[in-house]
Coordinates of C-alpha atoms in Angstrom, one line a residue:
M1 CA -32.0 254.7 46.0
D2 CA -33.2 257.7 48.1
F3 CA -32.3 258.4 51.6
S4 CA -35.3 256.7 53.2
N5 CA -34.5 253.5 51.4
I6 CA -30.9 253.6 52.6
V7 CA -32.0 254.1 56.2
R8 CA -34.5 251.3 55.9
A9 CA -31.8 248.9 54.5
Q10 CA -29.3 249.9 57.2
N11 CA -32.0 249.2 59.9
Q12 CA -32.8 245.9 58.3
V13 CA -29.2 244.8 58.5
R14 CA -28.9 246.0 62.1
V15 CA -32.0 244.0 63.1
Q16 CA -30.8 240.9 61.3
K17 CA -27.5 241.0 63.1
G18 CA -29.3 241.4 66.4
M19 CA -31.4 238.4 65.6
A20 CA -28.3 236.2 65.4
S21 CA -27.1 237.4 68.9
H22 CA -30.7 237.0 70.2
L23 CA -30.7 233.4 69.0
T24 CA -27.4 232.5 70.6
N25 CA -28.4 234.1 73.9
N26 CA -32.0 232.8 74.2
H27 CA -31.7 229.5 72.3
V28 CA -28.7 228.1 74.1
I29 CA -29.7 224.5 73.4
I30 CA -29.9 225.1 69.7
A31 CA -26.6 226.9 69.6
D32 CA -25.0 224.2 71.7
I33 CA -26.2 221.5 69.3
L34 CA -25.3 223.3 66.1
S35 CA -21.8 224.2 67.4
R36 CA -21.0 220.5 67.5
L37 CA -21.7 219.9 63.8
P38 CA -19.1 220.1 61.0
V39 CA -19.0 223.1 58.7
K40 CA -20.3 221.1 55.8
T41 CA -23.5 220.3 57.6
L42 CA -23.9 223.9 58.9
S43 CA -23.6 225.3 55.4
R44 CA -26.8 223.3 54.6
F45 CA -28.6 224.7 57.6
N46 CA -28.2 228.3 56.2
C47 CA -31.6 227.8 54.5
V48 CA -33.6 226.7 57.5
C49 CA -34.5 230.2 58.6
K50 CA -33.0 233.7 58.8
L51 CA -32.1 233.4 62.5
W52 CA -30.0 230.3 61.8
Y53 CA -28.4 231.9 58.7
W54 CA -27.2 235.0 60.6
M55 CA -26.1 232.9 63.6
I56 CA -23.9 230.6 61.5
N57 CA -22.5 233.3 59.3
S58 CA -22.4 236.5 61.4
D59 CA -22.6 235.8 65.1
P60 CA -19.0 236.0 66.6
G61 CA -20.2 234.3 69.8
F62 CA -21.5 231.2 68.0
Q63 CA -18.4 231.1 65.7
A64 CA -16.2 231.2 68.8
L65 CA -18.2 228.4 70.4
H66 CA -17.9 226.3 67.2
H67 CA -14.1 226.9 67.1
S68 CA -13.6 225.9 70.7
R69 CA -15.3 222.6 69.9
S70 CA -13.5 221.9 66.6
W71 CA -10.2 222.8 68.1
R72 CA -10.4 219.7 70.3
N73 CA -10.8 217.6 67.1
P74 CA -8.1 218.7 64.7
R75 CA -8.0 217.4 61.1
F76 CA -5.2 216.6 58.8
L77 CA -4.7 217.8 55.2
F78 CA -2.5 215.6 53.1
R79 CA -1.0 216.9 49.9
L80 CA -0.8 214.2 47.3
S81 CA 2.5 214.0 45.3
D82 CA 0.8 214.4 41.9
F83 CA -0.5 217.7 40.6
D84 CA -2.1 218.9 37.3
F85 CA -0.4 221.4 35.1
N86 CA -2.5 223.1 32.4
P87 CA -0.5 225.9 30.6
L88 CA -3.6 226.8 28.5
E89 CA -5.9 227.6 31.5
Q90 CA -7.8 230.7 30.6
L91 CA -7.9 232.2 34.1
G92 CA -4.2 231.5 34.7
Y93 CA -4.7 228.8 37.3
R94 CA -2.2 226.5 35.7
Y95 CA -1.3 224.4 38.8
A96 CA -3.9 222.2 40.4
Y97 CA -2.9 220.4 43.7
N98 CA -4.9 217.6 45.1
F99 CA -5.4 217.1 48.9
V100 CA -7.0 214.6 51.1
S101 CA -8.6 215.7 54.4
T102 CA -9.1 213.2 57.3
D103 CA -9.5 213.1 61.0
T104 CA -6.5 212.3 63.3
E105 CA -7.2 208.5 62.8
G106 CA -7.1 208.7 59.0
K107 CA -10.9 208.4 58.7
N108 CA -13.7 210.6 57.3
I109 CA -11.9 211.2 54.1
C110 CA -12.7 214.2 51.9
L111 CA -11.0 215.3 48.7
M112 CA -10.0 218.8 47.9
Q113 CA -8.3 220.6 45.0
I114 CA -6.5 224.0 45.1
K115 CA -5.7 225.9 41.9
V116 CA -3.0 228.6 41.7
H117 CA -0.9 230.5 39.2
E118 CA 2.5 229.4 40.4
P119 CA 3.9 226.2 42.1
V120 CA 3.1 226.0 45.9
K121 CA 6.3 226.3 47.9
L122 CA 5.2 226.0 51.6
I123 CA 2.0 225.3 53.5
L124 CA 1.8 226.5 57.1
P125 CA 0.0 224.7 59.9
G126 CA -3.6 225.8 60.4
C127 CA -4.2 228.9 62.5
F128 CA -7.7 229.2 64.0
G129 CA -9.2 227.4 61.1
L130 CA -7.3 228.9 58.2
L131 CA -4.3 227.6 56.2
V132 CA -1.8 230.0 54.6
F133 CA 0.5 228.9 51.8
S134 CA 2.9 230.7 49.4
T135 CA 4.2 230.6 45.9
D136 CA 7.3 232.5 44.9
T137 CA 5.6 235.9 44.9
R138 CA 2.2 235.5 46.4
I139 CA 0.6 234.4 49.6
H140 CA -2.8 232.6 49.7
V141 CA -5.3 232.1 52.5
C142 CA -7.5 229.0 52.5
N143 CA -10.4 227.8 54.6
P144 CA -10.3 224.0 53.9
S145 CA -13.7 223.6 55.7
T146 CA -15.5 225.9 53.2
R147 CA -13.0 225.4 50.4
R148 CA -12.6 229.1 49.9
I149 CA -9.3 230.6 48.8
L150 CA -8.2 234.2 48.9
A151 CA -5.1 235.4 47.0
L152 CA -3.5 238.3 48.8
P153 CA -1.9 241.1 46.8
D154 CA 1.3 239.9 45.1
Y155 CA 4.8 241.4 45.2
K156 CA 7.6 241.5 42.6
S157 CA 10.3 240.2 44.9
K158 CA 10.5 236.7 46.2
I159 CA 9.1 235.9 49.6
A160 CA 11.9 235.2 52.2
G161 CA 9.5 234.1 54.9
F162 CA 5.9 234.4 56.1
G163 CA 3.7 233.5 59.0
V164 CA 0.1 233.8 60.3
G165 CA -1.4 234.5 63.7
Y166 CA -4.8 235.2 65.2
L167 CA -5.5 238.2 67.5
S168 CA -8.4 237.2 69.7
S169 CA -9.0 240.8 71.0
I170 CA -10.0 242.0 67.5
R171 CA -11.0 238.5 66.2
R172 CA -8.8 238.9 63.1
H173 CA -6.0 237.0 61.5
K174 CA -2.8 238.7 60.7
I175 CA -0.5 237.5 57.9
V176 CA 3.2 238.6 58.1
R177 CA 5.4 238.7 55.0
L178 CA 9.2 239.0 55.1
I179 CA 11.0 240.1 51.9
P180 CA 14.6 241.2 51.3
R181 CA 15.1 244.9 50.6
R182 CA 18.3 244.1 48.7
P183 CA 19.8 240.8 47.5
S184 CA 22.7 241.0 49.9
S185 CA 20.8 242.4 52.8
L186 CA 20.8 240.5 56.1
H187 CA 17.6 242.2 57.3
L188 CA 14.1 241.6 56.0
E189 CA 11.4 244.1 55.3
C190 CA 8.2 243.2 57.2
S191 CA 4.7 243.7 55.9
V192 CA 1.4 242.9 57.7
F193 CA -2.0 242.0 56.2
T194 CA -5.0 242.1 58.5
L195 CA -7.7 239.8 57.2
A196 CA -11.0 241.6 57.6
P197 CA -13.6 240.2 55.3
G198 CA -16.3 242.6 54.2
E199 CA -14.3 245.7 55.3
E200 CA -12.5 248.2 53.1
G201 CA -8.8 247.9 52.5
F202 CA -7.0 245.1 50.8
S203 CA -3.3 245.8 50.9
W204 CA -0.1 245.1 52.8
R205 CA 1.1 247.5 55.5
V206 CA 4.9 248.0 55.6
L207 CA 6.3 248.3 59.1
N208 CA 9.3 250.4 60.1
D209 CA 10.6 247.6 62.3
Q210 CA 12.7 245.1 60.3
C211 CA 13.3 241.4 60.9
P212 CA 16.9 241.3 62.3
Y213 CA 17.8 238.0 60.8
L214 CA 17.2 235.9 57.7
V215 CA 14.8 233.1 58.6
D216 CA 15.0 229.4 57.7
Q217 CA 12.9 229.0 54.6
F218 CA 12.8 225.2 54.8
S219 CA 11.3 225.0 58.3
L220 CA 7.8 225.9 59.4
P221 CA 7.1 228.8 61.7
A222 CA 4.9 228.3 64.8
F223 CA 2.3 230.6 66.3
A224 CA 1.6 230.7 70.1
N225 CA 0.6 233.4 72.6
E226 CA 0.0 236.1 70.0
T227 CA 3.6 235.6 68.6
I228 CA 5.0 234.0 65.4
Y229 CA 8.3 232.2 65.8
W230 CA 10.8 231.4 63.0
K231 CA 14.1 229.6 63.2
I232 CA 17.0 231.8 62.2
D233 CA 18.8 230.8 59.0
R234 CA 21.4 228.3 59.9
Q235 CA 24.4 230.2 58.5
Q236 CA 23.4 233.4 60.3
A237 CA 22.7 231.5 63.6
L238 CA 26.2 230.0 63.6
N239 CA 27.7 233.5 63.6
R240 CA 25.3 235.3 65.9
H241 CA 25.9 234.3 69.5
N242 CA 23.2 232.0 70.8
D243 CA 20.3 233.5 68.9
F244 CA 18.2 230.6 67.5
I245 CA 14.7 232.0 67.0
V246 CA 13.3 235.3 65.9
S247 CA 9.8 236.1 67.1
F248 CA 7.2 238.7 66.0
N249 CA 4.4 239.8 68.4
I250 CA 1.3 240.4 66.2
R251 CA -0.3 242.7 68.9
Y252 CA 2.6 245.1 69.3
E253 CA 4.2 244.3 65.9
K254 CA 7.7 244.0 67.4
F255 CA 10.6 241.6 66.8
M256 CA 12.6 239.8 69.5
T257 CA 15.2 237.0 69.5
I258 CA 15.3 233.9 71.6
T259 CA 18.3 231.6 72.4
H260 CA 18.1 227.8 72.3
P261 CA 18.0 225.6 75.5
A262 CA 21.2 225.2 77.4
D263 CA 21.4 221.4 76.8
W264 CA 20.2 221.5 73.2
I265 CA 22.3 219.5 70.7
P266 CA 23.2 221.6 67.6
T267 CA 21.9 219.9 64.5
S268 CA 24.7 221.5 62.5
N269 CA 26.9 218.6 63.5
L270 CA 24.4 216.2 62.0
D271 CA 23.9 215.1 58.5
W272 CA 22.2 218.1 56.8
R273 CA 20.9 215.8 54.0
S274 CA 18.5 214.2 56.5
P275 CA 16.1 217.1 57.4
I276 CA 13.4 214.8 58.7
R277 CA 15.4 212.3 60.7
N278 CA 17.7 214.8 62.2
S279 CA 15.8 218.0 62.8
T280 CA 14.8 220.7 65.1
Q281 CA 11.2 221.8 64.8
L282 CA 9.1 224.6 66.2
V283 CA 5.5 223.7 67.0
E284 CA 2.5 225.0 69.0
L285 CA 1.3 222.4 71.5
R286 CA -1.6 223.2 73.9
G287 CA -1.2 226.9 73.4
T288 CA 2.6 227.2 74.0
L289 CA 5.7 227.1 71.9
C290 CA 7.6 223.9 71.9
M291 CA 10.8 222.9 70.3
I292 CA 11.1 219.3 69.1
Q293 CA 14.5 217.7 68.4
T294 CA 14.5 214.4 66.5
L295 CA 17.7 212.4 66.3
A296 CA 17.7 209.4 63.9
S297 CA 17.5 206.0 65.6
S298 CA 18.0 207.7 69.0
H299 CA 15.4 209.8 70.8
V300 CA 13.0 212.7 70.6
A301 CA 13.3 215.6 73.1
V302 CA 10.5 218.2 73.7
W303 CA 11.2 221.6 75.2
K304 CA 8.6 224.2 76.2
L305 CA 9.3 227.9 76.2
A306 CA 8.5 228.9 79.7
D307 CA 9.7 232.6 79.6
H308 CA 9.8 234.4 76.4
K309 CA 11.7 237.5 77.5
N310 CA 14.5 235.6 79.3
S311 CA 14.6 232.6 76.8
M312 CA 13.9 230.1 79.5
W313 CA 13.2 226.6 78.3
V314 CA 11.9 223.6 80.2
K315 CA 12.3 220.0 78.9
I316 CA 8.9 218.4 79.3
C317 CA 9.6 215.0 78.0
M318 CA 12.2 212.8 76.2
F319 CA 11.6 209.4 74.7
E320 CA 13.6 206.8 72.8
T321 CA 12.8 205.9 69.2
S322 CA 15.6 203.4 68.7
R323 CA 13.0 200.6 68.2
I324 CA 11.1 202.6 65.7
H325 CA 12.1 202.7 62.0
P326 CA 13.5 206.2 61.2
N327 CA 11.0 206.5 58.3
F328 CA 8.1 206.5 60.8
V329 CA 9.5 209.4 62.9
G330 CA 8.7 212.6 61.2
E331 CA 7.6 216.0 62.5
V332 CA 5.2 216.6 65.3
Q333 CA 1.7 217.7 64.0
C334 CA -0.4 218.0 67.1
I335 CA -1.3 216.4 70.4
K336 CA -4.7 214.9 71.1
D337 CA -6.0 212.9 74.0
G338 CA -2.5 212.7 75.5
E339 CA -0.9 211.4 72.3
I340 CA 1.7 213.2 70.3
I341 CA 1.1 212.6 66.6
F342 CA 4.0 212.5 64.0
N343 CA 3.9 212.4 60.3
S344 CA 6.3 210.2 58.5
A345 CA 8.1 209.4 55.2
S346 CA 5.8 206.4 54.8
N347 CA 2.1 205.6 54.7
Y348 CA 1.9 205.6 58.5
L349 CA 1.0 208.0 61.2
L350 CA 2.9 207.5 64.5
Y351 CA 1.3 208.1 67.9
Y352 CA 3.2 208.4 71.2
D353 CA 1.2 208.2 74.4
V354 CA 3.0 210.5 76.9
R355 CA 1.4 208.9 80.0
K356 CA 1.8 205.3 79.0
K357 CA 5.1 205.9 77.1
T358 CA 4.0 203.6 74.3
F359 CA 3.8 203.9 70.5
R360 CA 1.2 202.9 68.0
K361 CA 1.0 203.3 64.2
K362 CA -1.9 203.9 61.8
M363 CA -1.7 202.9 58.2
L364 CA -3.1 205.4 55.6
P365 CA -4.0 204.8 51.9
H366 CA -1.5 207.6 50.9
S367 CA 1.8 209.1 52.1
A368 CA 1.9 210.9 55.4
E369 CA 4.9 213.0 54.5
N370 CA 3.3 216.2 53.2
L371 CA 0.9 216.8 56.0
T372 CA -0.5 219.8 57.9
S373 CA -3.1 220.1 60.6
Y374 CA -6.0 222.4 61.0
C375 CA -9.4 222.7 62.8
E376 CA -12.7 223.4 61.2
S377 CA -13.8 227.1 61.1
L378 CA -16.7 229.2 59.9
T379 CA -14.3 232.1 59.1
S380 CA -15.4 233.9 55.9
L381 CA -12.9 234.8 53.1
T382 CA -15.3 237.0 51.1
R383 CA -13.8 240.3 50.2

């Protein structure tokens, strides 16, 4: 291709991208209608015309509008207990996991399958439309709306912790990986992967700043206010003053520690064999970090982190669960229309209305234990 053809191709791409912004700015009604549709429907509209194609796939303004709408209507992804194992798979994807996607009422059911090389260890809650999960040595990024999966570069050492966040200023996801430098080390090496589809560079970036604590590998991290939060490993937390949470700001890429609330009841005195019924959970609710403590056959307390730097917590609500069977009270997944939604160790979702102080249950055709929440997104995972 000669120089004139290169210039012509570059101009064509520039014009096409401008067409998408032009459509969003001058066809507000069309953009408003399309932004209310699910991703599956929008993928079919790619073929309507070039303007719609570039708006749906390339216009950040439209994608942000679509996310703001889908964020109000989260979806649940249930991992079924069975999985397929094929040791003779030619491409090496020996493990196939089956998922069921529904809305928050257990309706609009869709099936989904994920194939990986190693067993899946942990799936994080959705972050701006993307799910991140890990095996022993590799982290994967998945968009359940488009059913695209991206395997990030692997590492020889086992992963000691990971998290994901979204930096709105650059409109990019950042995945954080924690790995031990030495088997006996109490500090963790931190690497960051910036998800930038279509751009050059596909590697982890090792930071000089290390994670000061081992993190709890059996509890989920939470992301809020440009910060990822992990619970500190229980054994280390007992010997390290009142430090309870280690945080990582994805903008400044710095670690901090946070203490627990003053009237928090340590779960170390409870039965460690009941991680669901007696648990302390970190979760993002309405854009802020919350800590949920669930005591079996007793109550659920919800704290909100009011001041990150000074570790100031505010208890926003507390409600009894003595009349609810312990199997129905799992971990908090999200809050919608004033209701806090719990998963459970049964086939039920549990809903608590904060204003009316009432419970209701919803029966599902499958277990509600292995559950994560996400919102639909048009984010591309194409390299």
